[in-house]
Coordinates of C-alpha atoms and ligand atoms in Angstrom, one line a residue:
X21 CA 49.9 5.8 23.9
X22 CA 47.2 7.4 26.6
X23 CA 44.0 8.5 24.9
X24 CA 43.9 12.3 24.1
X25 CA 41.0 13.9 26.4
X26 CA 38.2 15.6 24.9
X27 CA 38.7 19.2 25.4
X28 CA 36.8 20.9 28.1
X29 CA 34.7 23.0 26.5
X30 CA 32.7 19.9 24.6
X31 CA 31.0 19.8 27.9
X32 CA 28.0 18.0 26.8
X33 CA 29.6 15.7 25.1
X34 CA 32.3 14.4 28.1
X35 CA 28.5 14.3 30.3
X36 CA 27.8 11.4 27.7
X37 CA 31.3 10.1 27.8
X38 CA 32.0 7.3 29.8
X39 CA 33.9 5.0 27.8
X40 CA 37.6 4.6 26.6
X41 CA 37.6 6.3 22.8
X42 CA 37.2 3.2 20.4
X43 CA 39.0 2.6 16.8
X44 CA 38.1 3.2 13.7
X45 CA 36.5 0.5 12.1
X46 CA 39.1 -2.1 10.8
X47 CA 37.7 -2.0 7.3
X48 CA 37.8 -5.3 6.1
X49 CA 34.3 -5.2 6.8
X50 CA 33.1 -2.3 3.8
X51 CA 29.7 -2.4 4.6
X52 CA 26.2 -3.8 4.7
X53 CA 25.4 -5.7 1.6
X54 CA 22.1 -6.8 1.8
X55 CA 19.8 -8.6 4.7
X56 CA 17.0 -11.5 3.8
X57 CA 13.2 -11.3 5.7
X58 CA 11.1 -14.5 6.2
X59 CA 7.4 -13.8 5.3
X60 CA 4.3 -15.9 5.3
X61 CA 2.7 -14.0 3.2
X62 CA 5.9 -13.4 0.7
X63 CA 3.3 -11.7 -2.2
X64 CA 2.0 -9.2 -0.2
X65 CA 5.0 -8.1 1.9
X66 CA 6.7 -7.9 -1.6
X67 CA 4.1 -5.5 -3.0
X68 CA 4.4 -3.8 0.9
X69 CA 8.4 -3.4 -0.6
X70 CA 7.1 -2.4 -4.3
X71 CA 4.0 -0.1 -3.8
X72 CA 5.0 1.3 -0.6
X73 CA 8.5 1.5 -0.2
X74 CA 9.7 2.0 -3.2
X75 CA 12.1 -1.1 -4.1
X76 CA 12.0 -2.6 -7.5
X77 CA 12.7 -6.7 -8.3
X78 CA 15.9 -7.5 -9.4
X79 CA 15.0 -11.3 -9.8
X80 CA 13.1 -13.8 -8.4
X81 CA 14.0 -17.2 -7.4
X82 CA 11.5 -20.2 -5.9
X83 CA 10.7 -19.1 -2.8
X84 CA 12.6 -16.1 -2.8
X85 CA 12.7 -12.3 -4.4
X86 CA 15.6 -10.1 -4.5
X87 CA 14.5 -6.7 -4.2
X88 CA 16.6 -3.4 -4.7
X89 CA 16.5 -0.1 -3.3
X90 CA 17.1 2.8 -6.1
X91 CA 21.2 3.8 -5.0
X92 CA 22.4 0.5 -4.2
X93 CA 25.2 -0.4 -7.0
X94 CA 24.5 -4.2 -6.3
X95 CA 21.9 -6.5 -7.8
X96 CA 20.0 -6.8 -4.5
X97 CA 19.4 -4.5 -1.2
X98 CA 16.6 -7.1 0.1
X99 CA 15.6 -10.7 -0.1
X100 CA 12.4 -11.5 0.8
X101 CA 11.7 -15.3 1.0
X102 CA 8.7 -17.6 2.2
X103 CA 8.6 -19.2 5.6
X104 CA 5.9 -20.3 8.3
X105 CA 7.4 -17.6 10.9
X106 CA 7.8 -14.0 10.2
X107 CA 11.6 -13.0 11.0
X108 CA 15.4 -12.3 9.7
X109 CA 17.0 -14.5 7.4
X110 CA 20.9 -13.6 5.9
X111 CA 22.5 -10.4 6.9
X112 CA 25.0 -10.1 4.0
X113 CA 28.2 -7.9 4.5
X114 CA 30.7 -7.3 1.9
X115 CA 34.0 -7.0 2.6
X116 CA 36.7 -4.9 0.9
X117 CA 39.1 -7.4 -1.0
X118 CA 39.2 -11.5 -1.2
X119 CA 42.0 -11.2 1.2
X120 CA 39.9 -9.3 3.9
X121 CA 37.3 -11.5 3.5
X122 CA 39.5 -14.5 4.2
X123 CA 41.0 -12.3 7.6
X124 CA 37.6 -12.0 9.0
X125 CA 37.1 -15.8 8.0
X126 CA 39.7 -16.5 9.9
X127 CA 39.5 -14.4 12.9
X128 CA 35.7 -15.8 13.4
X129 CA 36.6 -19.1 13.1
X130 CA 39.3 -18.3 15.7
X131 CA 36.6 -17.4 18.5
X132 CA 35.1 -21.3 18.0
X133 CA 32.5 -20.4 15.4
X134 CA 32.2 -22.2 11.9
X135 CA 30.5 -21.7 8.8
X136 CA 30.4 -22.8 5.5
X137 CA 31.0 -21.5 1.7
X138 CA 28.4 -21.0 -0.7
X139 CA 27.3 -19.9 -4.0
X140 CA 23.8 -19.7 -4.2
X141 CA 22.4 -15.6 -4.8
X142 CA 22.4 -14.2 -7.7
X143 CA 25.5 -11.7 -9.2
X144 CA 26.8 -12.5 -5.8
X145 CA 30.7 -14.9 -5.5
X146 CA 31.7 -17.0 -2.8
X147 CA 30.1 -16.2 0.2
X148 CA 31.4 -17.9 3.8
X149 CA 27.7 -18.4 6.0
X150 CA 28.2 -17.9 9.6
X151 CA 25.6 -17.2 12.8
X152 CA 26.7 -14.6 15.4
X153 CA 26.9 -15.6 18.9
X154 CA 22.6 -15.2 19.7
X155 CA 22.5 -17.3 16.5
X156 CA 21.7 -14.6 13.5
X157 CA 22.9 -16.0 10.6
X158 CA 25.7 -13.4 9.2
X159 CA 27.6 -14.0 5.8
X160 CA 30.7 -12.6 4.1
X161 CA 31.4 -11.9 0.5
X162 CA 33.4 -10.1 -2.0
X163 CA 32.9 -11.1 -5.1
X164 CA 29.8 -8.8 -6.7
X165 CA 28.2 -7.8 -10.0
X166 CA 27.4 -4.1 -10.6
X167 CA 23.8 -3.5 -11.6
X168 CA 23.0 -2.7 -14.9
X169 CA 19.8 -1.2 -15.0
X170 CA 17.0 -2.1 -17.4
X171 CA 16.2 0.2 -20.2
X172 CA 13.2 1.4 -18.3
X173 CA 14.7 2.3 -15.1
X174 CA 18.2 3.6 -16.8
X175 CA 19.4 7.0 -14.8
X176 CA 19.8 10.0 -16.3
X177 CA 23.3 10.3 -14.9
X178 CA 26.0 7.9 -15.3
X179 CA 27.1 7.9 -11.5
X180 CA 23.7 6.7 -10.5
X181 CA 23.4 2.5 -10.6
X182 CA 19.3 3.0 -11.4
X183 CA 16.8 5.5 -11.7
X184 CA 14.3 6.7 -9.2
X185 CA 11.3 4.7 -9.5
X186 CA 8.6 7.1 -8.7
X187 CA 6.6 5.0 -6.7
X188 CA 5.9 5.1 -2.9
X189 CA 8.6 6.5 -0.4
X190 CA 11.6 5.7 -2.8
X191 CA 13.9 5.0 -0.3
X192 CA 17.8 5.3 -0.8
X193 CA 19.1 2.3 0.9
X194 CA 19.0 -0.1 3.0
X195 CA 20.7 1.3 6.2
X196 CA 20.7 -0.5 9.4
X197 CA 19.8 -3.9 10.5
X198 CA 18.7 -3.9 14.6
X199 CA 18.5 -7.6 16.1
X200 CA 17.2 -8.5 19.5
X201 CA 19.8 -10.6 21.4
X202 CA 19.6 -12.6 24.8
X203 CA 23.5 -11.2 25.8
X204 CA 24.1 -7.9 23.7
X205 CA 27.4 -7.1 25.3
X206 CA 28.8 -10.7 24.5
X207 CA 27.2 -10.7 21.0
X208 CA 28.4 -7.0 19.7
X209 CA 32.0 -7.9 21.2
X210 CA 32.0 -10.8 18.3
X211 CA 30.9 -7.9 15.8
X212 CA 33.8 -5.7 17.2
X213 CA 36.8 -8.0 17.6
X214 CA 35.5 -10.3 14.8
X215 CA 34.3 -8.7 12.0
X216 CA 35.7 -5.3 12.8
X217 CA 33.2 -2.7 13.5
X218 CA 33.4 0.0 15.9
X219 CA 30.9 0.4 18.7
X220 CA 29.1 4.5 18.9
X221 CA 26.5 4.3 21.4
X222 CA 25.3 2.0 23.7
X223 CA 23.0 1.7 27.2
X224 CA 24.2 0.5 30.4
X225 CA 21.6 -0.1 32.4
X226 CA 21.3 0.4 36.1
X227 CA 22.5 -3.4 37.1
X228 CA 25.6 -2.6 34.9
X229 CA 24.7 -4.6 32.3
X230 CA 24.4 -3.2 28.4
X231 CA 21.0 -3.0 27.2
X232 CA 21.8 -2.1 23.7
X233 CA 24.7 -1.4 20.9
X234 CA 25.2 0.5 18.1
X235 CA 28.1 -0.7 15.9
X236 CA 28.9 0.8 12.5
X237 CA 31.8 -0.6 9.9
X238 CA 31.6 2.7 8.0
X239 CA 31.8 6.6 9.1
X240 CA 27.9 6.3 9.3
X241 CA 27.1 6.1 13.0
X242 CA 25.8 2.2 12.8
X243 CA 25.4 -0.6 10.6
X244 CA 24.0 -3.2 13.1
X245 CA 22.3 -3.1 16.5
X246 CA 21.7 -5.6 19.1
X247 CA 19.2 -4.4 21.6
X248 CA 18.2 -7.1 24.6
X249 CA 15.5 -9.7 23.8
X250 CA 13.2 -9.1 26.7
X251 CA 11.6 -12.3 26.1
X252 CA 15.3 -14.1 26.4
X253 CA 14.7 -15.5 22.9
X254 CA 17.8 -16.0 20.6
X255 CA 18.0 -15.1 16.9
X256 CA 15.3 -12.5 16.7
X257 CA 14.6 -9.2 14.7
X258 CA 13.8 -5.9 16.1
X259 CA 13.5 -4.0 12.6
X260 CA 15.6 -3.3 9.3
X261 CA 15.4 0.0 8.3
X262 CA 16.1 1.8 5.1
X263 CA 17.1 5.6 4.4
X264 CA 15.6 7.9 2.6
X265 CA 17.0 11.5 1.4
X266 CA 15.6 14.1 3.6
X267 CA 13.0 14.3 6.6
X268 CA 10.3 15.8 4.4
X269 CA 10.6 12.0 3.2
X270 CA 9.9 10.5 6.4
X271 CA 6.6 13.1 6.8
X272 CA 6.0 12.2 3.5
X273 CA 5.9 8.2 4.1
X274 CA 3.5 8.9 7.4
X275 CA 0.8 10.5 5.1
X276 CA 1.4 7.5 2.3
X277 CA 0.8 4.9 5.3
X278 CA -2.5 6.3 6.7
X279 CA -3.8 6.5 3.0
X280 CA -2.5 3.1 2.0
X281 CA -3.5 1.0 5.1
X282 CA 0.2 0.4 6.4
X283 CA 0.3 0.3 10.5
X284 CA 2.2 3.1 12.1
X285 CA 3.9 1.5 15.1
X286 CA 5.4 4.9 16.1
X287 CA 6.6 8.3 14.6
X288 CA 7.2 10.5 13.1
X289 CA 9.9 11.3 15.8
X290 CA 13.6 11.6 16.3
X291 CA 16.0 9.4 18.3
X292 CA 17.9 10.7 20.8
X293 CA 20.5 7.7 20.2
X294 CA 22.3 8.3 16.9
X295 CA 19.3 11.2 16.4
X296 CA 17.8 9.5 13.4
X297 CA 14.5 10.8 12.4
X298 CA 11.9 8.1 12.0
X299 CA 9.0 6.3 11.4
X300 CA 8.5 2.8 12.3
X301 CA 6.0 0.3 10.5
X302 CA 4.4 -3.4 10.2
X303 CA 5.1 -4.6 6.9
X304 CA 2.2 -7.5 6.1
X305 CA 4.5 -9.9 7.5
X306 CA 4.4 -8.7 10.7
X307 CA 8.2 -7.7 10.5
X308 CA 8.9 -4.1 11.9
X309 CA 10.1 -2.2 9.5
X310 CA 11.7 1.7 9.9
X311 CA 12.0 4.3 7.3
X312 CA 15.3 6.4 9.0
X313 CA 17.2 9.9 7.7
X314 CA 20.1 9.8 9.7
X315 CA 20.9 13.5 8.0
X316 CA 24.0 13.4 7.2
X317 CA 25.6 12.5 10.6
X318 CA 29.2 11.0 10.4
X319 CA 31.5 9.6 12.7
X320 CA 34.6 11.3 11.3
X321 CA 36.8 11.2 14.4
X322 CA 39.0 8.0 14.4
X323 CA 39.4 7.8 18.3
X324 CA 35.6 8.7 18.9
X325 CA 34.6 7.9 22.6
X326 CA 31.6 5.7 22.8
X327 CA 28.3 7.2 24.1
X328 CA 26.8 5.5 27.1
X329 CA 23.1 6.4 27.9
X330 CA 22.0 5.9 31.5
X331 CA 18.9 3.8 32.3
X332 CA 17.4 7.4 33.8
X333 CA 18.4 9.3 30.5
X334 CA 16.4 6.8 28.4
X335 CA 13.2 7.2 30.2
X336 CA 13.1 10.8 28.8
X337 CA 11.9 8.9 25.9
X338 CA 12.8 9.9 22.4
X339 CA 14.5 13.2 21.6
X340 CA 11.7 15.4 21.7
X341 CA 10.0 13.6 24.7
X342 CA 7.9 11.2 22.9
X343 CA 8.0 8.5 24.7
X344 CA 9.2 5.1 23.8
X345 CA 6.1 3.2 22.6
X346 CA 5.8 -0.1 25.1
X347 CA 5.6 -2.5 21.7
X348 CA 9.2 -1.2 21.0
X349 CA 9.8 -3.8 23.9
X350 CA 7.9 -6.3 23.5
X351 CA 7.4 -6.4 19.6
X352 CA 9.9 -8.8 17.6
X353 CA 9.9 -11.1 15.0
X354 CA 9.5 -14.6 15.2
X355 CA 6.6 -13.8 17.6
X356 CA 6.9 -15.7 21.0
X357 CA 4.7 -16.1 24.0
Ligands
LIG425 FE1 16.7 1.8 13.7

């Protein structure tokens, strides 16, 4: 069946259009589950998470500690473990029944991949380990315990998995991973045909060739991003970035960062991509780290026409005309000359 047009008088939005409208994301795929960060200096990137952002420890485990953002009904948001080289372990992605879980097994291992089963986080079932094609190492799971708060951080209302902690920014959840790829277009088709997530935005560059993708498994407007590894490296992070509630927040985490020694990269801003307000920052690890409030922007339409930005249109710089700050290309973790 042809694609129904977008009527005429969404005239700024057919100037962005310039892709066929996408499907809704397949769902067997629910959502982000959790993502792992490599630290040298795991004690002081985990108070970074504590003091600063707001995360409390669910357990801890050898070299590893699983941290938790305040709304997330799992045992962990964020694992944080110890290795020579800042960068991104285990992005974790639940899916929405054993059987899905077993279709997206089966549909990766169909475009040549492999992985393996495991057991081995806490609360956490079976959980099939995989790499995407630039070589991030991706996992799938069903199988999850709820949290059950400790006395001390019990909510005040049963529909909430933990209180607020009061400390630092208090962010809500962990929102989007963004990795750095050598071939975004080949590595986001493997998250789209795959695993099932829908592509929003994305940048064609001038040559024709896509510079970066947004793809979401939800009706938020991402989940994961690959943007192109200037340096041609493979298996890098750009940032992980967590939400919090409102933009105040975001103002809010600027001030605690001057007053608590935590480098501002860039920000307070907003994007014009996905227009997410933000605030970007080094955690002691050297891992870039963003603090996002997406508002509460939805991708509700289920044949919603992907949004291509021009090479010209992002050197307006962000949406307010800061520009892009030149680290934003060159900054990524494992460091490389
Ligand atoms: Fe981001």
């Amino acid at each position: 069946m042809a694609a129904i047009p977008v009527p005429e008088n969404l005239t700024s939005l057919r100037r962005m259009v310039a892709d066929t409208p996408t499907r809704p994301p397949l769902g067997d795929v629910a959502h982000l589950g959790h993502a792992q960060l490599f630290t040298p200096v795991p004690e002081e990137t985990v108070a970074f998470f504590i003091d600063y952002m707001g995360l409390t420890v669910a357990s801890r485990n050898g070299d590893s500690t699983y941290l938790r953002t305040w709304d997330d009904y799992e045992h962990h948001s964020l694992v944080v473990t110890r290795r020579d080289q800042p960068g991104i372990g285990r992005t974790a992605l639940r899916c929405s029944s054993r059987e899905a879980l077993d279709r997206r097994v089966a549909a990766v291992q169909a475009t040549g991949a492999t992985g393996q089963w495991v057991r081995d986080e806490p609360s956490i079932g079976d959980l099939w380990v995989t790499q995407d094609p630039d070589g991030h190492e991706l996992a799938l799971y069903h199988e999850t315990e709820y949290w059950q708060a400790p006395a001390e951080l019990a909510p005040g209302l049963k529909n909430q998995p933990q209180a607020k902690p009061g400390q630092g920014v208090g962010v809500r959840r962990l929102d989007h991973v963004n990795y750095l790829a050598k071939d975004v277009e080949t590595t986001t088709d493997f998250v789209i045909d795959a695993l099932g997530a829908r592509p929003t935005e994305q940048i064609r560059l001038d040559d024709g060739h896509i510079g970066a993708r947004w793809q979401t498994f939800t009706q938020k407007s991402y989940d994961l991003v690959y943007t192109e590894d200037w340096t041609g490296s493979q298996g890098r992070l750009h940032h992980l970035a967590f939400a919090t509630d409102t933009r105040e927040d975001i103002l809010r985490a600027a001030d605690l960062a001057l007053d608590t020694g935590v480098f501002i990269e860039t920000g307070p801003h907003k994007h014009a991509i996905q227009q997410t307000f933000f605030l970007y920052v080094y955690e002691p690890g050297g891992n870039r780290i963003e603090l996002c409030n997406p508002l509460t922007r939805l991708v509700l339409a289920p044949d919603w026409p992907l949004v291509t930005w021009t090479e010209a249109e992002r050197a307006k710089g962000q949406a307010w005309g800061l520009q892009t700050i030149e680290s934003f290309h060159t900054h990524g973790t494992p460091r490389v000359d």
